[in-house]
Structure formats: structure tokens, C-alpha cells
PDB file of C-alpha atoms and ligand atoms in Angstrom:
ATOM      1  CA  UNK A   1      53.202  60.713  91.780  1.00  0.00           C
ATOM      2  CA  UNK A   2      49.737  59.791  94.201  1.00  0.00           C
ATOM      3  CA  UNK A   3      49.694  60.813  97.371  1.00  0.00           C
ATOM      4  CA  UNK A   4      48.083  59.216 100.420  1.00  0.00           C
ATOM      5  CA  UNK A   5      47.996  61.408 102.839  1.00  0.00           C
ATOM      6  CA  UNK A   6      47.483  65.829 102.573  1.00  0.00           C
ATOM      7  CA  UNK A   7      50.472  67.406 102.679  1.00  0.00           C
ATOM      8  CA  UNK A   8      49.104  70.700 102.406  1.00  0.00           C
ATOM      9  CA  UNK A   9      48.408  73.092 105.217  1.00  0.00           C
ATOM     10  CA  UNK A  10      45.619  76.140 104.574  1.00  0.00           C
ATOM     11  CA  UNK A  11      45.683  79.001 106.359  1.00  0.00           C
ATOM     12  CA  UNK A  12      42.086  80.727 106.934  1.00  0.00           C
ATOM     13  CA  UNK A  13      40.935  83.824 108.765  1.00  0.00           C
ATOM     14  CA  UNK A  14      39.709  87.241 108.091  1.00  0.00           C
ATOM     15  CA  UNK A  15      41.756  89.771 106.017  1.00  0.00           C
ATOM     16  CA  UNK A  16      44.834  91.277 107.963  1.00  0.00           C
ATOM     17  CA  UNK A  17      45.235  88.234 110.556  1.00  0.00           C
ATOM     18  CA  UNK A  18      47.890  87.325 109.237  1.00  0.00           C
ATOM     19  CA  UNK A  19      48.438  84.374 107.061  1.00  0.00           C
ATOM     20  CA  UNK A  20      50.185  85.493 104.328  1.00  0.00           C
ATOM     21  CA  UNK A  21      53.151  86.817 106.804  1.00  0.00           C
ATOM     22  CA  UNK A  22      52.861  83.527 109.231  1.00  0.00           C
ATOM     23  CA  UNK A  23      51.897  81.189 105.724  1.00  0.00           C
ATOM     24  CA  UNK A  24      55.271  82.208 104.421  1.00  0.00           C
ATOM     25  CA  UNK A  25      57.360  81.806 107.848  1.00  0.00           C
ATOM     26  CA  UNK A  26      55.824  77.759 107.763  1.00  0.00           C
ATOM     27  CA  UNK A  27      56.518  77.309 104.692  1.00  0.00           C
ATOM     28  CA  UNK A  28      60.262  78.011 105.026  1.00  0.00           C
ATOM     29  CA  UNK A  29      60.050  75.992 108.676  1.00  0.00           C
ATOM     30  CA  UNK A  30      58.697  72.956 107.445  1.00  0.00           C
ATOM     31  CA  UNK A  31      60.853  73.667 103.830  1.00  0.00           C
ATOM     32  CA  UNK A  32      57.531  73.508 102.142  1.00  0.00           C
ATOM     33  CA  UNK A  33      56.570  75.715  98.714  1.00  0.00           C
ATOM     34  CA  UNK A  34      54.185  78.852 100.090  1.00  0.00           C
ATOM     35  CA  UNK A  35      50.967  80.472  97.949  1.00  0.00           C
ATOM     36  CA  UNK A  36      49.222  83.218  98.857  1.00  0.00           C
ATOM     37  CA  UNK A  37      46.180  82.357  96.593  1.00  0.00           C
ATOM     38  CA  UNK A  38      45.099  85.729  95.891  1.00  0.00           C
ATOM     39  CA  UNK A  39      48.427  86.714  94.017  1.00  0.00           C
ATOM     40  CA  UNK A  40      47.820  83.529  92.958  1.00  0.00           C
ATOM     41  CA  UNK A  41      44.580  83.886  91.640  1.00  0.00           C
ATOM     42  CA  UNK A  42      45.655  87.559  89.831  1.00  0.00           C
ATOM     43  CA  UNK A  43      48.282  86.098  88.281  1.00  0.00           C
ATOM     44  CA  UNK A  44      47.035  83.281  86.875  1.00  0.00           C
ATOM     45  CA  UNK A  45      43.824  86.342  85.189  1.00  0.00           C
ATOM     46  CA  UNK A  46      46.274  88.598  84.483  1.00  0.00           C
ATOM     47  CA  UNK A  47      43.962  91.271  87.006  1.00  0.00           C
ATOM     48  CA  UNK A  48      43.751  92.233  90.017  1.00  0.00           C
ATOM     49  CA  UNK A  49      41.212  91.236  92.735  1.00  0.00           C
ATOM     50  CA  UNK A  50      40.124  94.669  92.519  1.00  0.00           C
ATOM     51  CA  UNK A  51      39.575  94.653  88.758  1.00  0.00           C
ATOM     52  CA  UNK A  52      37.646  91.608  88.822  1.00  0.00           C
ATOM     53  CA  UNK A  53      35.007  93.040  91.562  1.00  0.00           C
ATOM     54  CA  UNK A  54      34.564  96.248  89.801  1.00  0.00           C
ATOM     55  CA  UNK A  55      34.869  94.319  85.613  1.00  0.00           C
ATOM     56  CA  UNK A  56      32.591  90.993  86.925  1.00  0.00           C
ATOM     57  CA  UNK A  57      31.595  91.232  90.545  1.00  0.00           C
ATOM     58  CA  UNK A  58      31.923  89.826  93.624  1.00  0.00           C
ATOM     59  CA  UNK A  59      30.209  86.476  92.228  1.00  0.00           C
ATOM     60  CA  UNK A  60      32.684  85.825  89.531  1.00  0.00           C
ATOM     61  CA  UNK A  61      35.480  86.306  91.653  1.00  0.00           C
ATOM     62  CA  UNK A  62      34.147  83.731  94.811  1.00  0.00           C
ATOM     63  CA  UNK A  63      34.062  81.586  91.433  1.00  0.00           C
ATOM     64  CA  UNK A  64      37.117  81.966  90.006  1.00  0.00           C
ATOM     65  CA  UNK A  65      38.351  81.314  94.295  1.00  0.00           C
ATOM     66  CA  UNK A  66      36.653  78.109  94.115  1.00  0.00           C
ATOM     67  CA  UNK A  67      38.094  77.159  91.003  1.00  0.00           C
ATOM     68  CA  UNK A  68      41.888  78.096  92.595  1.00  0.00           C
ATOM     69  CA  UNK A  69      41.067  76.318  95.570  1.00  0.00           C
ATOM     70  CA  UNK A  70      40.345  73.093  94.346  1.00  0.00           C
ATOM     71  CA  UNK A  71      43.415  72.974  91.612  1.00  0.00           C
ATOM     72  CA  UNK A  72      44.790  73.302  94.638  1.00  0.00           C
ATOM     73  CA  UNK A  73      44.545  70.068  95.823  1.00  0.00           C
ATOM     74  CA  UNK A  74      47.298  69.081  93.057  1.00  0.00           C
ATOM     75  CA  UNK A  75      50.084  71.132  94.972  1.00  0.00           C
ATOM     76  CA  UNK A  76      51.942  69.213  97.841  1.00  0.00           C
ATOM     77  CA  UNK A  77      53.753  70.199 100.637  1.00  0.00           C
ATOM     78  CA  UNK A  78      52.715  73.806 100.578  1.00  0.00           C
ATOM     79  CA  UNK A  79      51.181  76.147 103.070  1.00  0.00           C
ATOM     80  CA  UNK A  80      48.197  78.410 101.285  1.00  0.00           C
ATOM     81  CA  UNK A  81      47.197  81.474 102.849  1.00  0.00           C
ATOM     82  CA  UNK A  82      43.463  81.405 101.635  1.00  0.00           C
ATOM     83  CA  UNK A  83      41.216  84.742 101.286  1.00  0.00           C
ATOM     84  CA  UNK A  84      39.853  85.724 104.467  1.00  0.00           C
ATOM     85  CA  UNK A  85      36.272  85.298 102.509  1.00  0.00           C
ATOM     86  CA  UNK A  86      37.023  81.912 100.663  1.00  0.00           C
ATOM     87  CA  UNK A  87      35.765  79.118 104.000  1.00  0.00           C
ATOM     88  CA  UNK A  88      32.577  80.897 103.392  1.00  0.00           C
ATOM     89  CA  UNK A  89      31.309  80.213 100.033  1.00  0.00           C
ATOM     90  CA  UNK A  90      30.385  76.675  98.065  1.00  0.00           C
ATOM     91  CA  UNK A  91      31.662  74.078 100.063  1.00  0.00           C
ATOM     92  CA  UNK A  92      34.857  75.531 100.588  1.00  0.00           C
ATOM     93  CA  UNK A  93      35.450  74.812 104.306  1.00  0.00           C
ATOM     94  CA  UNK A  94      34.407  71.488 103.958  1.00  0.00           C
ATOM     95  CA  UNK A  95      36.836  70.870 100.756  1.00  0.00           C
ATOM     96  CA  UNK A  96      39.873  72.447 102.457  1.00  0.00           C
ATOM     97  CA  UNK A  97      39.285  70.288 105.749  1.00  0.00           C
ATOM     98  CA  UNK A  98      39.404  66.639 103.788  1.00  0.00           C
ATOM     99  CA  UNK A  99      41.889  67.676 101.795  1.00  0.00           C
ATOM    100  CA  UNK A 100      44.598  69.416 104.147  1.00  0.00           C
ATOM    101  CA  UNK A 101      45.274  70.718 107.350  1.00  0.00           C
ATOM    102  CA  UNK A 102      43.505  73.545 108.228  1.00  0.00           C
ATOM    103  CA  UNK A 103      44.595  76.193 110.624  1.00  0.00           C
ATOM    104  CA  UNK A 104      42.711  79.026 111.414  1.00  0.00           C
ATOM    105  CA  UNK A 105      44.079  82.473 112.281  1.00  0.00           C
ATOM    106  CA  UNK A 106      41.794  84.019 115.250  1.00  0.00           C
ATOM    107  CA  UNK A 107      43.122  87.360 115.638  1.00  0.00           C
ATOM    108  CA  UNK A 108      41.419  90.550 117.273  1.00  0.00           C
ATOM    109  CA  UNK A 109      39.450  93.321 115.919  1.00  0.00           C
ATOM    110  CA  UNK A 110      41.259  96.068 117.721  1.00  0.00           C
ATOM    111  CA  UNK A 111      44.554  94.433 115.671  1.00  0.00           C
ATOM    112  CA  UNK A 112      42.509  93.439 112.725  1.00  0.00           C
ATOM    113  CA  UNK A 113      41.750  97.425 112.734  1.00  0.00           C
ATOM    114  CA  UNK A 114      44.748  98.598 113.042  1.00  0.00           C
ATOM    115  CA  UNK A 115      46.241  96.983 110.264  1.00  0.00           C
ATOM    116  CA  UNK A 116      43.728  97.092 107.530  1.00  0.00           C
ATOM    117  CA  UNK A 117      43.740 101.110 108.329  1.00  0.00           C
ATOM    118  CA  UNK A 118      46.826 101.599 105.844  1.00  0.00           C
ATOM    119  CA  UNK A 119      45.898  98.428 103.434  1.00  0.00           C
ATOM    120  CA  UNK A 120      42.210  98.801 101.898  1.00  0.00           C
ATOM    121  CA  UNK A 121      42.435 100.104  98.743  1.00  0.00           C
ATOM    122  CA  UNK A 122      43.593  97.346  97.517  1.00  0.00           C
ATOM    123  CA  UNK A 123      40.880  95.118  98.937  1.00  0.00           C
ATOM    124  CA  UNK A 124      37.464  96.285  97.309  1.00  0.00           C
ATOM    125  CA  UNK A 125      35.481  95.242 100.577  1.00  0.00           C
ATOM    126  CA  UNK A 126      37.066  98.348 102.845  1.00  0.00           C
ATOM    127  CA  UNK A 127      37.921 100.799 100.003  1.00  0.00           C
ATOM    128  CA  UNK A 128      37.054 104.211 101.593  1.00  0.00           C
ATOM    129  CA  UNK A 129      35.812 103.141 105.390  1.00  0.00           C
ATOM    130  CA  UNK A 130      36.742 104.982 107.966  1.00  0.00           C
ATOM    131  CA  UNK A 131      38.265 103.712 111.309  1.00  0.00           C
ATOM    132  CA  UNK A 132      34.697 103.407 112.637  1.00  0.00           C
ATOM    133  CA  UNK A 133      33.051 102.068 109.644  1.00  0.00           C
ATOM    134  CA  UNK A 134      36.641  99.800 109.725  1.00  0.00           C
ATOM    135  CA  UNK A 135      35.817  97.914 112.739  1.00  0.00           C
ATOM    136  CA  UNK A 136      31.712  97.932 112.510  1.00  0.00           C
ATOM    137  CA  UNK A 137      31.910  95.699 109.003  1.00  0.00           C
ATOM    138  CA  UNK A 138      34.694  93.718 110.592  1.00  0.00           C
ATOM    139  CA  UNK A 139      32.858  92.925 113.912  1.00  0.00           C
ATOM    140  CA  UNK A 140      29.734  92.894 111.147  1.00  0.00           C
ATOM    141  CA  UNK A 141      31.655  90.440 109.383  1.00  0.00           C
ATOM    142  CA  UNK A 142      33.221  88.085 111.733  1.00  0.00           C
ATOM    143  CA  UNK A 143      29.871  86.955 113.321  1.00  0.00           C
ATOM    144  CA  UNK A 144      29.147  86.223 110.225  1.00  0.00           C
ATOM    145  CA  UNK A 145      32.168  84.306 109.082  1.00  0.00           C
ATOM    146  CA  UNK A 146      32.478  82.931 112.231  1.00  0.00           C
ATOM    147  CA  UNK A 147      30.895  79.061 112.247  1.00  0.00           C
ATOM    148  CA  UNK A 148      33.277  78.887 108.839  1.00  0.00           C
ATOM    149  CA  UNK A 149      36.212  79.538 110.121  1.00  0.00           C
ATOM    150  CA  UNK A 150      35.195  77.765 113.405  1.00  0.00           C
ATOM    151  CA  UNK A 151      35.307  74.469 111.597  1.00  0.00           C
ATOM    152  CA  UNK A 152      39.411  74.195 110.778  1.00  0.00           C
ATOM    153  CA  UNK A 153      41.061  71.838 112.754  1.00  0.00           C
ATOM    154  CA  UNK A 154      42.894  73.821 114.237  1.00  0.00           C
ATOM    155  CA  UNK A 155      42.093  77.112 116.010  1.00  0.00           C
ATOM    156  CA  UNK A 156      44.763  79.495 116.591  1.00  0.00           C
ATOM    157  CA  UNK A 157      44.662  82.712 118.937  1.00  0.00           C
ATOM    158  CA  UNK A 158      47.309  85.280 116.187  1.00  0.00           C
ATOM    159  CA  UNK A 159      48.496  88.785 117.627  1.00  0.00           C
ATOM    160  CA  UNK A 160      51.459  89.655 116.252  1.00  0.00           C
ATOM    161  CA  UNK A 161      55.052  88.645 115.737  1.00  0.00           C
ATOM    162  CA  UNK A 162      57.681  86.092 114.266  1.00  0.00           C
ATOM    163  CA  UNK A 163      57.481  84.003 117.163  1.00  0.00           C
ATOM    164  CA  UNK A 164      53.714  82.785 116.426  1.00  0.00           C
ATOM    165  CA  UNK A 165      55.564  79.957 114.438  1.00  0.00           C
ATOM    166  CA  UNK A 166      57.028  77.882 116.588  1.00  0.00           C
ATOM    167  CA  UNK A 167      54.079  78.410 118.949  1.00  0.00           C
ATOM    168  CA  UNK A 168      51.950  77.048 115.797  1.00  0.00           C
ATOM    169  CA  UNK A 169      54.242  74.318 114.892  1.00  0.00           C
ATOM    170  CA  UNK A 170      53.614  72.482 118.315  1.00  0.00           C
ATOM    171  CA  UNK A 171      49.125  71.985 116.770  1.00  0.00           C
ATOM    172  CA  UNK A 172      50.334  70.344 113.503  1.00  0.00           C
ATOM    173  CA  UNK A 173      50.006  66.922 112.792  1.00  0.00           C
TER     174      UNK A 173
HETATM  175  C1  S3P B   1      38.640  88.996 101.046  1.00  0.00           C
HETATM  176  C2  S3P B   1      39.850  88.648 101.422  1.00  0.00           C
HETATM  177  C3  S3P B   1      40.682  88.832 100.443  1.00  0.00           C
HETATM  178  C4  S3P B   1      40.612  89.039  98.932  1.00  0.00           C
HETATM  179  C5  S3P B   1      39.224  89.571  99.021  1.00  0.00           C
HETATM  180  C6  S3P B   1      38.017  89.419  99.739  1.00  0.00           C
HETATM  181  C7  S3P B   1      37.413  88.628 101.964  1.00  0.00           C
HETATM  182  O1  S3P B   1      42.065  88.440 100.792  1.00  0.00           O
HETATM  183  O2  S3P B   1      40.274  87.152  98.855  1.00  0.00           O
HETATM  184  O3  S3P B   1      39.922  90.946  98.402  1.00  0.00           O
HETATM  185  O4  S3P B   1      36.593  88.388 101.401  1.00  0.00           O
HETATM  186  O5  S3P B   1      37.654  88.810 102.953  1.00  0.00           O
HETATM  187  P1  S3P B   1      42.594  88.937 102.306  1.00  0.00           P
HETATM  188  O6  S3P B   1      42.249  87.673 103.436  1.00  0.00           O
HETATM  189  O7  S3P B   1      44.255  87.816 101.393  1.00  0.00           O
HETATM  190  O8  S3P B   1      43.023  89.965 102.413  1.00  0.00           O
END
């Protein structure tokens, strides 16, 4: 069956902004499927992201991320949580904007730091960082990545909580 209009929703934003958490709730609410692109890539490659970074380098990871992103064009009615760096490599952001609905979950640095502090182990870009280093890193990265993230069709200020889903529903096409 060929698709006549995009039915996929791409959630983008920094690590720890709640893409998977809110994405799962949104998918349930819409009766869509949910895919976490990082988990999908890891399952397909049979390797963790940390392993790919370590063994093949970030460039190789970004290429795989791009390949699996474009493959997601074959999905239908799916909410897709993308990796935090995904919109900032290749023309991924433009690709998502024409292939589906894009939503940037914009979350303040203080909240990201609180969350990510406990979860640095499986995120190679954050491994070993103290709270202070994490804050500096996130602020710097957000400055760099903001211009990509802000190209999303919807910029949704999100802090925390499941009630975000009902709010988000108002912005969907
Ligand atoms: C990354 C974010 C991660 C993962 C990889 C790189 C990034 O995804 O893709 O560790 O560059 O911000 P999450 O945003 O799902 O943690």
C-alpha cells in the first residue's frame, strides 16, 4: 500500500528530554506503534551504541543512524524517538521535516542535568562527566544543536510528567 501522506511522528531533542517516555505515551494515545531509534539500531546491529562508538567511531554511528532513519520512511503510523544528535547530521532534519511530523521537546538544562547524571554509563558522549562538566557540556551542545532542533514543525516546551501528552495532542496535525 503506498502512503499518500506522512503518518509518522519524529520526536527530537537532547538526550534525557523525554523522547522515549513521552513517545510511548503518545503512541498509546494515538494507537500508533512506537520505535526508539537507538534501541532499534542496537537490535539490528547486535551491538550497543557505546560499543559502536568505541569500536568504529562516532562517524560510523552517525552513518548507521542516518541509514536507519531513512529506512523508517517505510513505517506507518509510528512515533519515532530519535537519538539526540540525529537532527544535526547529514540532512536528517530536512529529511524528517518532509517525511513526517517533527516535534522538538525543548527541556531546560537543569532538568536534563538532573536526569542525565544518573544515566551517563550507556551514553558515550556523557561517560565520566561530573555534574558541573555535564552542565557545561549540555549548554554548549544546546547552543550548537539548537538551530537544527528549532527547525522542527512543533517546538514543545517540556519539563516532565505524563500530562504532557494531552498538551502535545493539541499541536498535532
Ligand atoms: C546521542 C544521543 C543518544 C544516542 C547516542 C548519541 C547524541 O540518544 O543516539 O548516544 O549525540 O546526543 P538519546 O538522545 O536517545 O539518549
